């Protein structure tokens, strides 16, 4: 009887992963508003009833799916940094890769903003804070290798700039040269 418990748990984990993977597809393709239990079920081999059985509500699914989207993005950003040798080059590679993600997939920017608004409306700041923290930690690690007085302050400034730049790039894109100038300005303004 105890031998079946691990099998049941593995099956449960597998079903939950299928649901999250389907939600990630729906979110990336159609956005937050389209990510319903029905849409997730349609994108998976499971039924709408199964979606409700394995998760409390669609918000729980969306939160996990968004967290996984950001985790994958951070993994890609870390790989971009690993491709450079000097600290400033690592930071620029991360910034460039971050902005390139949203430039190549404009819907990703809209999804990100929709998710922020949604978590705010449902007073679930912890969900968005967790995703932002992953990026802030990476920026803090990179800033710690730069000649700045306080890497945490620099990381916070960089994160704010990145978030604002994603919005600006959707409306009025700036050149890579201009972005690099702004980035350097942030770094120099956070040194003593």
Short mmCIF file of N, CA and C in Angstrom, two decimals:
data_model
loop_
_atom_site.label_atom_id
_atom_site.label_comp_id
_atom_site.label_asym_id
_atom_site.label_seq_id
_atom_site.Cartn_x
_atom_site.Cartn_y
_atom_site.Cartn_z
N UNK A 1 0.81 -1.19 0.00
CA UNK A 1 0.00 0.00 0.00
C UNK A 1 0.86 1.26 0.00
N UNK A 2 1.97 1.25 0.73
CA UNK A 2 2.84 2.42 0.76
C UNK A 2 3.60 2.59 -0.55
N UNK A 3 3.75 1.51 -1.32
CA UNK A 3 4.46 1.61 -2.60
C UNK A 3 3.65 2.41 -3.61
N UNK A 4 2.33 2.43 -3.47
CA UNK A 4 1.51 3.17 -4.42
C UNK A 4 1.50 4.67 -4.14
N UNK A 5 1.78 5.07 -2.91
CA UNK A 5 1.78 6.50 -2.56
C UNK A 5 2.77 7.30 -3.41
N UNK A 6 4.04 6.85 -3.57
CA UNK A 6 4.96 7.59 -4.43
C UNK A 6 4.47 7.66 -5.89
N UNK A 7 3.83 6.61 -6.35
CA UNK A 7 3.30 6.59 -7.72
C UNK A 7 2.18 7.62 -7.85
N UNK A 8 1.31 7.68 -6.87
CA UNK A 8 0.21 8.65 -6.89
C UNK A 8 0.76 10.07 -6.84
N UNK A 9 1.75 10.32 -5.99
CA UNK A 9 2.35 11.66 -5.90
C UNK A 9 3.05 12.04 -7.20
N UNK A 10 3.74 11.09 -7.81
CA UNK A 10 4.41 11.37 -9.08
C UNK A 10 3.38 11.68 -10.17
N UNK A 11 2.28 10.96 -10.17
CA UNK A 11 1.20 11.20 -11.13
C UNK A 11 0.61 12.59 -10.91
N UNK A 12 0.40 12.94 -9.65
CA UNK A 12 -0.16 14.26 -9.31
C UNK A 12 0.79 15.38 -9.77
N UNK A 13 2.08 15.21 -9.48
CA UNK A 13 3.08 16.21 -9.93
C UNK A 13 3.08 16.32 -11.45
N UNK A 14 2.99 15.18 -12.12
CA UNK A 14 2.97 15.18 -13.58
C UNK A 14 1.77 15.92 -14.15
N UNK A 15 0.61 15.71 -13.57
CA UNK A 15 -0.61 16.40 -14.01
C UNK A 15 -0.49 17.91 -13.76
N UNK A 16 0.02 18.27 -12.60
CA UNK A 16 0.19 19.70 -12.28
C UNK A 16 1.17 20.35 -13.26
N UNK A 17 2.26 19.64 -13.60
CA UNK A 17 3.22 20.17 -14.56
C UNK A 17 2.59 20.34 -15.93
N UNK A 18 1.74 19.40 -16.34
CA UNK A 18 1.05 19.53 -17.63
C UNK A 18 0.17 20.78 -17.63
N UNK A 19 -0.50 21.02 -16.53
CA UNK A 19 -1.38 22.19 -16.43
C UNK A 19 -0.56 23.48 -16.48
N UNK A 20 0.54 23.51 -15.75
CA UNK A 20 1.39 24.71 -15.75
C UNK A 20 1.99 24.94 -17.13
N UNK A 21 2.46 23.89 -17.77
CA UNK A 21 3.01 24.03 -19.12
C UNK A 21 1.96 24.57 -20.09
N UNK A 22 0.75 24.08 -19.98
CA UNK A 22 -0.34 24.57 -20.84
C UNK A 22 -0.63 26.04 -20.54
N UNK A 23 -0.63 26.40 -19.27
CA UNK A 23 -0.88 27.80 -18.89
C UNK A 23 0.22 28.70 -19.44
N UNK A 24 1.46 28.24 -19.39
CA UNK A 24 2.57 29.04 -19.94
C UNK A 24 2.35 29.28 -21.44
N UNK A 25 1.89 28.27 -22.15
CA UNK A 25 1.61 28.42 -23.58
C UNK A 25 0.49 29.44 -23.82
N UNK A 26 -0.59 29.31 -23.06
CA UNK A 26 -1.73 30.21 -23.22
C UNK A 26 -1.31 31.64 -22.89
N UNK A 27 -0.59 31.82 -21.79
CA UNK A 27 -0.14 33.16 -21.40
C UNK A 27 0.74 33.78 -22.48
N UNK A 28 1.70 33.04 -22.97
CA UNK A 28 2.63 33.57 -23.97
C UNK A 28 1.93 33.87 -25.29
N UNK A 29 0.99 33.05 -25.64
CA UNK A 29 0.31 33.19 -26.94
C UNK A 29 -0.83 34.22 -26.90
N UNK A 30 -1.64 34.16 -25.82
CA UNK A 30 -2.90 34.91 -25.80
C UNK A 30 -3.02 35.97 -24.71
N UNK A 31 -2.10 35.96 -23.74
CA UNK A 31 -2.16 36.95 -22.68
C UNK A 31 -2.93 36.49 -21.46
N UNK A 32 -2.90 37.34 -20.46
CA UNK A 32 -3.48 37.00 -19.16
C UNK A 32 -5.00 36.81 -19.21
N UNK A 33 -5.70 37.70 -19.87
CA UNK A 33 -7.16 37.63 -19.89
C UNK A 33 -7.66 36.32 -20.51
N UNK A 34 -6.90 35.78 -21.44
CA UNK A 34 -7.31 34.55 -22.11
C UNK A 34 -6.96 33.29 -21.31
N UNK A 35 -6.20 33.44 -20.25
CA UNK A 35 -5.76 32.27 -19.48
C UNK A 35 -6.84 31.87 -18.48
N UNK A 36 -7.77 31.10 -18.98
CA UNK A 36 -8.87 30.58 -18.17
C UNK A 36 -8.67 29.08 -17.97
N UNK A 37 -9.43 28.51 -17.06
CA UNK A 37 -9.35 27.06 -16.85
C UNK A 37 -9.68 26.32 -18.13
N UNK A 38 -10.66 26.80 -18.89
CA UNK A 38 -11.04 26.17 -20.16
C UNK A 38 -9.88 26.24 -21.16
N UNK A 39 -9.26 27.41 -21.29
CA UNK A 39 -8.16 27.57 -22.24
C UNK A 39 -6.97 26.70 -21.86
N UNK A 40 -6.70 26.61 -20.57
CA UNK A 40 -5.59 25.77 -20.09
C UNK A 40 -5.90 24.31 -20.38
N UNK A 41 -7.14 23.89 -20.11
CA UNK A 41 -7.53 22.51 -20.39
C UNK A 41 -7.41 22.22 -21.89
N UNK A 42 -7.86 23.17 -22.72
CA UNK A 42 -7.78 22.97 -24.17
C UNK A 42 -6.34 22.85 -24.66
N UNK A 43 -5.41 23.51 -23.97
CA UNK A 43 -4.00 23.46 -24.36
C UNK A 43 -3.26 22.27 -23.75
N UNK A 44 -3.96 21.49 -22.95
CA UNK A 44 -3.34 20.33 -22.30
C UNK A 44 -4.15 19.08 -22.64
N UNK A 45 -3.64 17.92 -22.24
CA UNK A 45 -4.41 16.70 -22.47
C UNK A 45 -5.46 16.46 -21.37
N UNK A 46 -5.64 17.43 -20.48
CA UNK A 46 -6.54 17.25 -19.35
C UNK A 46 -7.86 17.99 -19.56
N UNK A 47 -8.81 17.70 -18.70
CA UNK A 47 -10.12 18.35 -18.76
C UNK A 47 -10.14 19.57 -17.84
N UNK A 48 -11.15 20.39 -18.03
CA UNK A 48 -11.34 21.55 -17.17
C UNK A 48 -11.53 21.10 -15.72
N UNK A 49 -12.23 20.00 -15.53
CA UNK A 49 -12.43 19.46 -14.18
C UNK A 49 -11.10 19.07 -13.53
N UNK A 50 -10.20 18.52 -14.33
CA UNK A 50 -8.89 18.15 -13.80
C UNK A 50 -8.10 19.39 -13.40
N UNK A 51 -8.22 20.44 -14.19
CA UNK A 51 -7.53 21.69 -13.86
C UNK A 51 -8.00 22.16 -12.48
N UNK A 52 -9.30 22.14 -12.27
CA UNK A 52 -9.85 22.57 -10.98
C UNK A 52 -9.51 21.59 -9.85
N UNK A 53 -9.35 20.34 -10.17
CA UNK A 53 -9.01 19.34 -9.16
C UNK A 53 -7.58 19.55 -8.64
N UNK A 54 -6.65 19.85 -9.54
CA UNK A 54 -5.25 19.94 -9.15
C UNK A 54 -4.83 21.32 -8.64
N UNK A 55 -5.65 22.34 -8.86
CA UNK A 55 -5.32 23.70 -8.40
C UNK A 55 -6.54 24.36 -7.78
N UNK A 56 -6.28 25.23 -6.81
CA UNK A 56 -7.36 25.93 -6.12
C UNK A 56 -8.11 26.88 -7.05
N UNK A 57 -7.37 27.62 -7.87
CA UNK A 57 -8.00 28.56 -8.80
C UNK A 57 -7.02 28.93 -9.90
N UNK A 58 -7.50 29.67 -10.88
CA UNK A 58 -6.67 30.04 -12.03
C UNK A 58 -5.53 30.96 -11.62
N UNK A 59 -5.72 31.76 -10.57
CA UNK A 59 -4.66 32.66 -10.12
C UNK A 59 -3.44 31.87 -9.64
N UNK A 60 -3.69 30.77 -8.96
CA UNK A 60 -2.59 29.92 -8.50
C UNK A 60 -1.81 29.39 -9.71
N UNK A 61 -2.51 28.98 -10.73
CA UNK A 61 -1.87 28.46 -11.95
C UNK A 61 -1.07 29.57 -12.63
N UNK A 62 -1.67 30.73 -12.78
CA UNK A 62 -1.00 31.86 -13.43
C UNK A 62 0.25 32.26 -12.66
N UNK A 63 0.16 32.33 -11.34
CA UNK A 63 1.31 32.71 -10.52
C UNK A 63 2.48 31.75 -10.73
N UNK A 64 2.19 30.47 -10.73
CA UNK A 64 3.25 29.47 -10.93
C UNK A 64 3.80 29.56 -12.35
N UNK A 65 2.92 29.69 -13.33
CA UNK A 65 3.35 29.78 -14.72
C UNK A 65 4.22 31.02 -14.95
N UNK A 66 3.80 32.15 -14.41
CA UNK A 66 4.60 33.36 -14.56
C UNK A 66 5.94 33.22 -13.87
N UNK A 67 5.93 32.62 -12.71
CA UNK A 67 7.20 32.39 -11.99
C UNK A 67 8.15 31.55 -12.84
N UNK A 68 7.60 30.53 -13.50
CA UNK A 68 8.43 29.67 -14.35
C UNK A 68 8.91 30.43 -15.59
N UNK A 69 8.06 31.29 -16.16
CA UNK A 69 8.50 32.12 -17.30
C UNK A 69 9.69 32.98 -16.89
N UNK A 70 9.58 33.63 -15.73
CA UNK A 70 10.66 34.51 -15.27
C UNK A 70 11.90 33.70 -14.92
N UNK A 71 11.73 32.54 -14.31
CA UNK A 71 12.89 31.69 -13.98
C UNK A 71 13.63 31.30 -15.26
N UNK A 72 12.91 30.97 -16.31
CA UNK A 72 13.55 30.63 -17.58
C UNK A 72 14.27 31.84 -18.16
N UNK A 73 13.65 33.01 -18.01
CA UNK A 73 14.28 34.23 -18.51
C UNK A 73 15.57 34.51 -17.74
N UNK A 74 15.53 34.37 -16.43
CA UNK A 74 16.72 34.61 -15.61
C UNK A 74 17.82 33.62 -15.97
N UNK A 75 17.46 32.39 -16.25
CA UNK A 75 18.45 31.41 -16.69
C UNK A 75 19.12 31.88 -17.98
N UNK A 76 18.32 32.37 -18.92
CA UNK A 76 18.87 32.91 -20.16
C UNK A 76 19.74 34.13 -19.93
N UNK A 77 19.35 34.98 -18.99
CA UNK A 77 20.14 36.17 -18.67
C UNK A 77 21.48 35.77 -18.06
N UNK A 78 21.46 34.77 -17.20
CA UNK A 78 22.71 34.28 -16.60
C UNK A 78 23.63 33.72 -17.68
N UNK A 79 23.06 33.03 -18.65
CA UNK A 79 23.87 32.50 -19.75
C UNK A 79 24.47 33.64 -20.56
N UNK A 80 23.70 34.70 -20.76
CA UNK A 80 24.23 35.86 -21.48
C UNK A 80 25.41 36.46 -20.72
N UNK A 81 25.29 36.56 -19.41
CA UNK A 81 26.39 37.09 -18.58
C UNK A 81 27.60 36.18 -18.65
N UNK A 82 27.38 34.88 -18.64
CA UNK A 82 28.49 33.93 -18.68
C UNK A 82 29.30 34.02 -19.96
N UNK A 83 28.70 34.58 -21.00
CA UNK A 83 29.40 34.71 -22.27
C UNK A 83 30.38 35.88 -22.32
N UNK A 84 30.41 36.67 -21.26
CA UNK A 84 31.30 37.83 -21.19
C UNK A 84 32.32 37.63 -20.07
N UNK A 85 33.47 38.30 -20.20
CA UNK A 85 34.50 38.11 -19.18
C UNK A 85 34.59 39.27 -18.18
N UNK A 86 34.40 40.51 -18.64
CA UNK A 86 34.56 41.63 -17.70
C UNK A 86 33.21 41.99 -17.08
N UNK A 87 33.20 42.53 -15.87
CA UNK A 87 31.95 42.84 -15.16
C UNK A 87 31.01 43.77 -15.92
N UNK A 88 31.53 44.81 -16.54
CA UNK A 88 30.67 45.73 -17.29
C UNK A 88 30.07 45.03 -18.51
N UNK A 89 30.85 44.18 -19.14
CA UNK A 89 30.35 43.41 -20.28
C UNK A 89 29.26 42.44 -19.87
N UNK A 90 29.42 41.83 -18.71
CA UNK A 90 28.39 40.92 -18.19
C UNK A 90 27.07 41.66 -17.97
N UNK A 91 27.17 42.84 -17.35
CA UNK A 91 25.96 43.62 -17.09
C UNK A 91 25.30 44.04 -18.39
N UNK A 92 26.07 44.54 -19.34
CA UNK A 92 25.49 44.95 -20.60
C UNK A 92 24.85 43.76 -21.32
N UNK A 93 25.49 42.60 -21.29
CA UNK A 93 24.94 41.41 -21.93
C UNK A 93 23.57 41.05 -21.33
N UNK A 94 23.46 41.18 -20.01
CA UNK A 94 22.19 40.89 -19.35
C UNK A 94 21.13 41.91 -19.74
N UNK A 95 21.50 43.18 -19.70
CA UNK A 95 20.55 44.25 -20.08
C UNK A 95 20.12 44.07 -21.52
N UNK A 96 21.06 43.83 -22.40
CA UNK A 96 20.76 43.66 -23.81
C UNK A 96 19.84 42.46 -24.03
N UNK A 97 20.13 41.34 -23.37
CA UNK A 97 19.29 40.14 -23.51
C UNK A 97 17.89 40.38 -22.93
N UNK A 98 17.82 41.07 -21.81
CA UNK A 98 16.53 41.38 -21.18
C UNK A 98 15.67 42.20 -22.14
N UNK A 99 16.23 43.28 -22.65
CA UNK A 99 15.46 44.15 -23.55
C UNK A 99 15.16 43.46 -24.88
N UNK A 100 16.08 42.63 -25.35
CA UNK A 100 15.86 41.91 -26.61
C UNK A 100 14.69 40.94 -26.49
N UNK A 101 14.52 40.35 -25.31
CA UNK A 101 13.40 39.44 -25.09
C UNK A 101 12.08 40.15 -25.34
N UNK A 102 11.95 41.35 -24.79
CA UNK A 102 10.70 42.08 -24.94
C UNK A 102 10.56 42.70 -26.32
N UNK A 103 11.68 43.03 -26.95
CA UNK A 103 11.62 43.57 -28.31
C UNK A 103 11.18 42.49 -29.30
N UNK A 104 11.70 41.28 -29.11
CA UNK A 104 11.37 40.17 -30.00
C UNK A 104 9.95 39.65 -29.76
N UNK A 105 9.47 39.81 -28.54
CA UNK A 105 8.15 39.31 -28.17
C UNK A 105 7.35 40.41 -27.48
N UNK A 106 6.82 41.36 -28.25
CA UNK A 106 6.10 42.48 -27.62
C UNK A 106 4.96 42.02 -26.70
N UNK A 107 4.36 40.88 -27.02
CA UNK A 107 3.29 40.38 -26.15
C UNK A 107 3.81 40.02 -24.76
N UNK A 108 5.10 39.69 -24.68
CA UNK A 108 5.69 39.38 -23.36
C UNK A 108 5.67 40.61 -22.47
N UNK A 109 5.93 41.77 -23.04
CA UNK A 109 5.87 43.01 -22.25
C UNK A 109 4.45 43.27 -21.78
N UNK A 110 3.49 43.10 -22.67
CA UNK A 110 2.09 43.33 -22.27
C UNK A 110 1.65 42.32 -21.21
N UNK A 111 2.08 41.07 -21.38
CA UNK A 111 1.75 40.05 -20.38
C UNK A 111 2.33 40.45 -19.03
N UNK A 112 3.58 40.90 -19.01
CA UNK A 112 4.25 41.30 -17.78
C UNK A 112 3.46 42.42 -17.09
N UNK A 113 3.06 43.42 -17.86
CA UNK A 113 2.32 44.56 -17.30
C UNK A 113 0.93 44.12 -16.82
N UNK A 114 0.27 43.28 -17.61
CA UNK A 114 -1.05 42.77 -17.21
C UNK A 114 -0.95 42.00 -15.90
N UNK A 115 0.10 41.22 -15.78
CA UNK A 115 0.29 40.42 -14.57
C UNK A 115 0.52 41.32 -13.36
N UNK A 116 1.31 42.37 -13.53
CA UNK A 116 1.52 43.32 -12.43
C UNK A 116 0.20 43.93 -12.00
N UNK A 117 -0.60 44.36 -12.95
CA UNK A 117 -1.89 44.97 -12.63
C UNK A 117 -2.80 43.96 -11.94
N UNK A 118 -2.83 42.75 -12.47
CA UNK A 118 -3.68 41.71 -11.89
C UNK A 118 -3.29 41.39 -10.44
N UNK A 119 -2.01 41.22 -10.19
CA UNK A 119 -1.59 40.90 -8.82
C UNK A 119 -1.88 42.06 -7.88
N UNK A 120 -1.76 43.28 -8.37
CA UNK A 120 -2.10 44.44 -7.56
C UNK A 120 -3.58 44.48 -7.23
N UNK A 121 -4.41 44.23 -8.22
CA UNK A 121 -5.87 44.26 -8.00
C UNK A 121 -6.32 43.18 -7.02
N UNK A 122 -5.68 42.03 -7.09
CA UNK A 122 -6.09 40.97 -6.16
C UNK A 122 -5.26 40.96 -4.88
N UNK A 123 -4.52 42.05 -4.70
CA UNK A 123 -3.70 42.26 -3.51
C UNK A 123 -2.81 41.06 -3.21
N UNK A 124 -2.10 40.66 -4.25
CA UNK A 124 -1.19 39.52 -4.17
C UNK A 124 0.23 39.96 -4.55
N UNK A 125 0.70 40.99 -3.86
CA UNK A 125 2.01 41.56 -4.18
C UNK A 125 3.14 40.54 -4.03
N UNK A 126 2.96 39.55 -3.19
CA UNK A 126 4.01 38.54 -3.01
C UNK A 126 4.32 37.80 -4.30
N UNK A 127 3.29 37.57 -5.12
CA UNK A 127 3.50 36.83 -6.36
C UNK A 127 4.41 37.61 -7.30
N UNK A 128 4.15 38.88 -7.48
CA UNK A 128 4.97 39.68 -8.38
C UNK A 128 6.33 39.97 -7.75
N UNK A 129 6.35 40.15 -6.45
CA UNK A 129 7.62 40.44 -5.76
C UNK A 129 8.61 39.29 -5.95
N UNK A 130 8.11 38.07 -5.93
CA UNK A 130 8.99 36.92 -6.10
C UNK A 130 9.64 36.92 -7.49
N UNK A 131 8.87 37.28 -8.51
CA UNK A 131 9.44 37.29 -9.86
C UNK A 131 10.43 38.44 -10.03
N UNK A 132 10.11 39.59 -9.48
CA UNK A 132 11.01 40.74 -9.58
C UNK A 132 12.28 40.48 -8.78
N UNK A 133 12.14 39.81 -7.66
CA UNK A 133 13.31 39.54 -6.82
C UNK A 133 14.33 38.67 -7.55
N UNK A 134 13.89 37.73 -8.34
CA UNK A 134 14.82 36.89 -9.10
C UNK A 134 15.72 37.75 -10.00
N UNK A 135 15.14 38.73 -10.63
CA UNK A 135 15.90 39.61 -11.52
C UNK A 135 16.78 40.54 -10.70
N UNK A 136 16.24 41.06 -9.60
CA UNK A 136 17.01 41.96 -8.75
C UNK A 136 18.24 41.26 -8.18
N UNK A 137 18.10 40.01 -7.77
CA UNK A 137 19.23 39.24 -7.24
C UNK A 137 20.34 39.12 -8.29
N UNK A 138 19.95 38.83 -9.53
CA UNK A 138 20.94 38.75 -10.60
C UNK A 138 21.64 40.09 -10.79
N UNK A 139 20.88 41.17 -10.81
CA UNK A 139 21.48 42.50 -10.97
C UNK A 139 22.39 42.84 -9.79
N UNK A 140 22.01 42.42 -8.61
CA UNK A 140 22.84 42.66 -7.42
C UNK A 140 24.16 41.91 -7.54
N UNK A 141 24.12 40.68 -8.01
CA UNK A 141 25.34 39.90 -8.20
C UNK A 141 26.26 40.59 -9.21
N UNK A 142 25.68 41.10 -10.28
CA UNK A 142 26.48 41.77 -11.31
C UNK A 142 27.03 43.10 -10.80
N UNK A 143 26.20 43.85 -10.07
CA UNK A 143 26.63 45.15 -9.52
C UNK A 143 27.75 44.97 -8.50
N UNK A 144 27.75 43.84 -7.79
CA UNK A 144 28.78 43.59 -6.78
C UNK A 144 30.18 43.49 -7.41
N UNK A 145 30.24 43.23 -8.70
CA UNK A 145 31.53 43.11 -9.39
C UNK A 145 31.97 44.43 -10.01
N UNK A 146 31.12 45.45 -9.89
CA UNK A 146 31.43 46.76 -10.47
C UNK A 146 31.99 47.68 -9.39
N UNK A 147 32.67 48.72 -9.79
CA UNK A 147 33.19 49.69 -8.80
C UNK A 147 32.08 50.65 -8.34
N UNK A 148 31.13 50.12 -7.56
CA UNK A 148 30.04 50.94 -7.03
C UNK A 148 30.09 50.87 -5.50
N UNK A 149 29.58 51.91 -4.86
CA UNK A 149 29.61 51.95 -3.39
C UNK A 149 28.66 50.94 -2.76
N UNK A 150 27.47 50.82 -3.32
CA UNK A 150 26.45 49.95 -2.74
C UNK A 150 25.79 49.15 -3.85
N UNK A 151 26.21 47.89 -4.03
CA UNK A 151 25.65 47.08 -5.12
C UNK A 151 24.13 46.93 -5.04
N UNK A 152 23.58 46.87 -3.84
CA UNK A 152 22.13 46.73 -3.70
C UNK A 152 21.40 47.96 -4.23
N UNK A 153 21.92 49.14 -3.92
CA UNK A 153 21.32 50.38 -4.42
C UNK A 153 21.44 50.43 -5.94
N UNK A 154 22.59 50.06 -6.46
CA UNK A 154 22.79 50.04 -7.91
C UNK A 154 21.84 49.04 -8.55
N UNK A 155 21.69 47.86 -7.97
CA UNK A 155 20.79 46.85 -8.51
C UNK A 155 19.35 47.36 -8.53
N UNK A 156 18.92 48.02 -7.47
CA UNK A 156 17.57 48.58 -7.44
C UNK A 156 17.38 49.63 -8.52
N UNK A 157 18.39 50.50 -8.69
CA UNK A 157 18.31 51.53 -9.74
C UNK A 157 18.27 50.90 -11.13
N UNK A 158 19.08 49.87 -11.33
CA UNK A 158 19.08 49.17 -12.61
C UNK A 158 17.75 48.50 -12.89
N UNK A 159 17.18 47.87 -11.87
CA UNK A 159 15.88 47.21 -12.04
C UNK A 159 14.80 48.22 -12.40
N UNK A 160 14.76 49.34 -11.69
CA UNK A 160 13.78 50.38 -12.02
C UNK A 160 13.98 50.88 -13.44
N UNK A 161 15.22 51.09 -13.81
CA UNK A 161 15.51 51.56 -15.17
C UNK A 161 15.06 50.52 -16.20
N UNK A 162 15.36 49.25 -15.95
CA UNK A 162 14.97 48.20 -16.89
C UNK A 162 13.45 48.15 -17.06
N UNK A 163 12.73 48.20 -15.95
CA UNK A 163 11.27 48.12 -16.03
C UNK A 163 10.72 49.31 -16.82
N UNK A 164 11.24 50.48 -16.54
CA UNK A 164 10.80 51.66 -17.29
C UNK A 164 11.22 51.61 -18.74
N UNK A 165 12.39 51.08 -19.00
CA UNK A 165 12.90 51.01 -20.37
C UNK A 165 12.08 50.04 -21.21
N UNK A 166 11.60 48.97 -20.60
CA UNK A 166 10.74 48.04 -21.34
C UNK A 166 9.51 48.79 -21.84
N UNK A 167 8.93 49.62 -20.99
CA UNK A 167 7.76 50.42 -21.40
C UNK A 167 8.16 51.38 -22.51
N UNK A 168 9.24 52.11 -22.31
CA UNK A 168 9.67 53.09 -23.30
C UNK A 168 10.01 52.44 -24.65
N UNK A 169 10.62 51.28 -24.61
CA UNK A 169 11.00 50.61 -25.85
C UNK A 169 9.76 50.17 -26.64
N UNK A 170 8.65 49.96 -25.96
CA UNK A 170 7.40 49.62 -26.64
C UNK A 170 6.81 50.83 -27.35
N UNK A 171 7.05 52.01 -26.79
CA UNK A 171 6.44 53.24 -27.29
C UNK A 171 7.38 53.99 -28.23
N UNK A 172 8.58 54.24 -27.74
CA UNK A 172 9.57 55.02 -28.50
C UNK A 172 10.94 54.38 -28.30
N UNK A 173 11.27 53.39 -29.11
CA UNK A 173 12.54 52.67 -28.92
C UNK A 173 13.76 53.58 -29.02
N UNK A 174 14.71 53.29 -28.17
CA UNK A 174 16.00 54.00 -28.19
C UNK A 174 17.06 53.08 -28.78
N UNK A 175 18.10 53.68 -29.30
CA UNK A 175 19.19 52.90 -29.89
C UNK A 175 19.98 52.21 -28.79
N UNK A 176 20.70 51.20 -29.20
CA UNK A 176 21.59 50.48 -28.28
C UNK A 176 22.62 51.43 -27.67
N UNK A 177 23.12 52.35 -28.47
CA UNK A 177 24.10 53.32 -27.98
C UNK A 177 23.50 54.18 -26.87
N UNK A 178 22.29 54.66 -27.10
CA UNK A 178 21.61 55.51 -26.10
C UNK A 178 21.34 54.71 -24.82
N UNK A 179 20.92 53.49 -24.97
CA UNK A 179 20.65 52.65 -23.79
C UNK A 179 21.93 52.39 -23.00
N UNK A 180 23.00 52.13 -23.71
CA UNK A 180 24.28 51.89 -23.02
C UNK A 180 24.73 53.16 -22.28
N UNK A 181 24.51 54.31 -22.87
CA UNK A 181 24.85 55.59 -22.22
C UNK A 181 24.02 55.74 -20.93
N UNK A 182 22.73 55.45 -20.99
CA UNK A 182 21.88 55.54 -19.80
C UNK A 182 22.35 54.56 -18.73
N UNK A 183 22.68 53.34 -19.14
CA UNK A 183 23.16 52.33 -18.20
C UNK A 183 24.44 52.80 -17.51
N UNK A 184 25.36 53.32 -18.28
CA UNK A 184 26.61 53.82 -17.70
C UNK A 184 26.35 54.97 -16.74
N UNK A 185 25.39 55.81 -17.07
CA UNK A 185 25.04 56.92 -16.21
C UNK A 185 24.52 56.42 -14.85
N UNK A 186 23.72 55.38 -14.87
CA UNK A 186 23.22 54.80 -13.62
C UNK A 186 24.37 54.29 -12.77
N UNK A 187 25.27 53.56 -13.41
CA UNK A 187 26.40 53.00 -12.67
C UNK A 187 27.27 54.10 -12.08
N UNK A 188 27.55 55.12 -12.87
CA UNK A 188 28.41 56.20 -12.39
C UNK A 188 27.73 57.05 -11.33
N UNK A 189 26.42 57.17 -11.39
CA UNK A 189 25.69 57.96 -10.39
C UNK A 189 25.48 57.22 -9.08
N UNK A 190 25.77 55.91 -9.06
CA UNK A 190 25.65 55.17 -7.81
C UNK A 190 27.02 54.88 -7.21
N UNK A 191 28.06 55.52 -7.75
CA UNK A 191 29.40 55.37 -7.16
C UNK A 191 29.73 56.64 -6.39
N UNK A 192 30.61 56.51 -5.44
CA UNK A 192 30.95 57.65 -4.58
C UNK A 192 32.03 58.52 -5.08
#
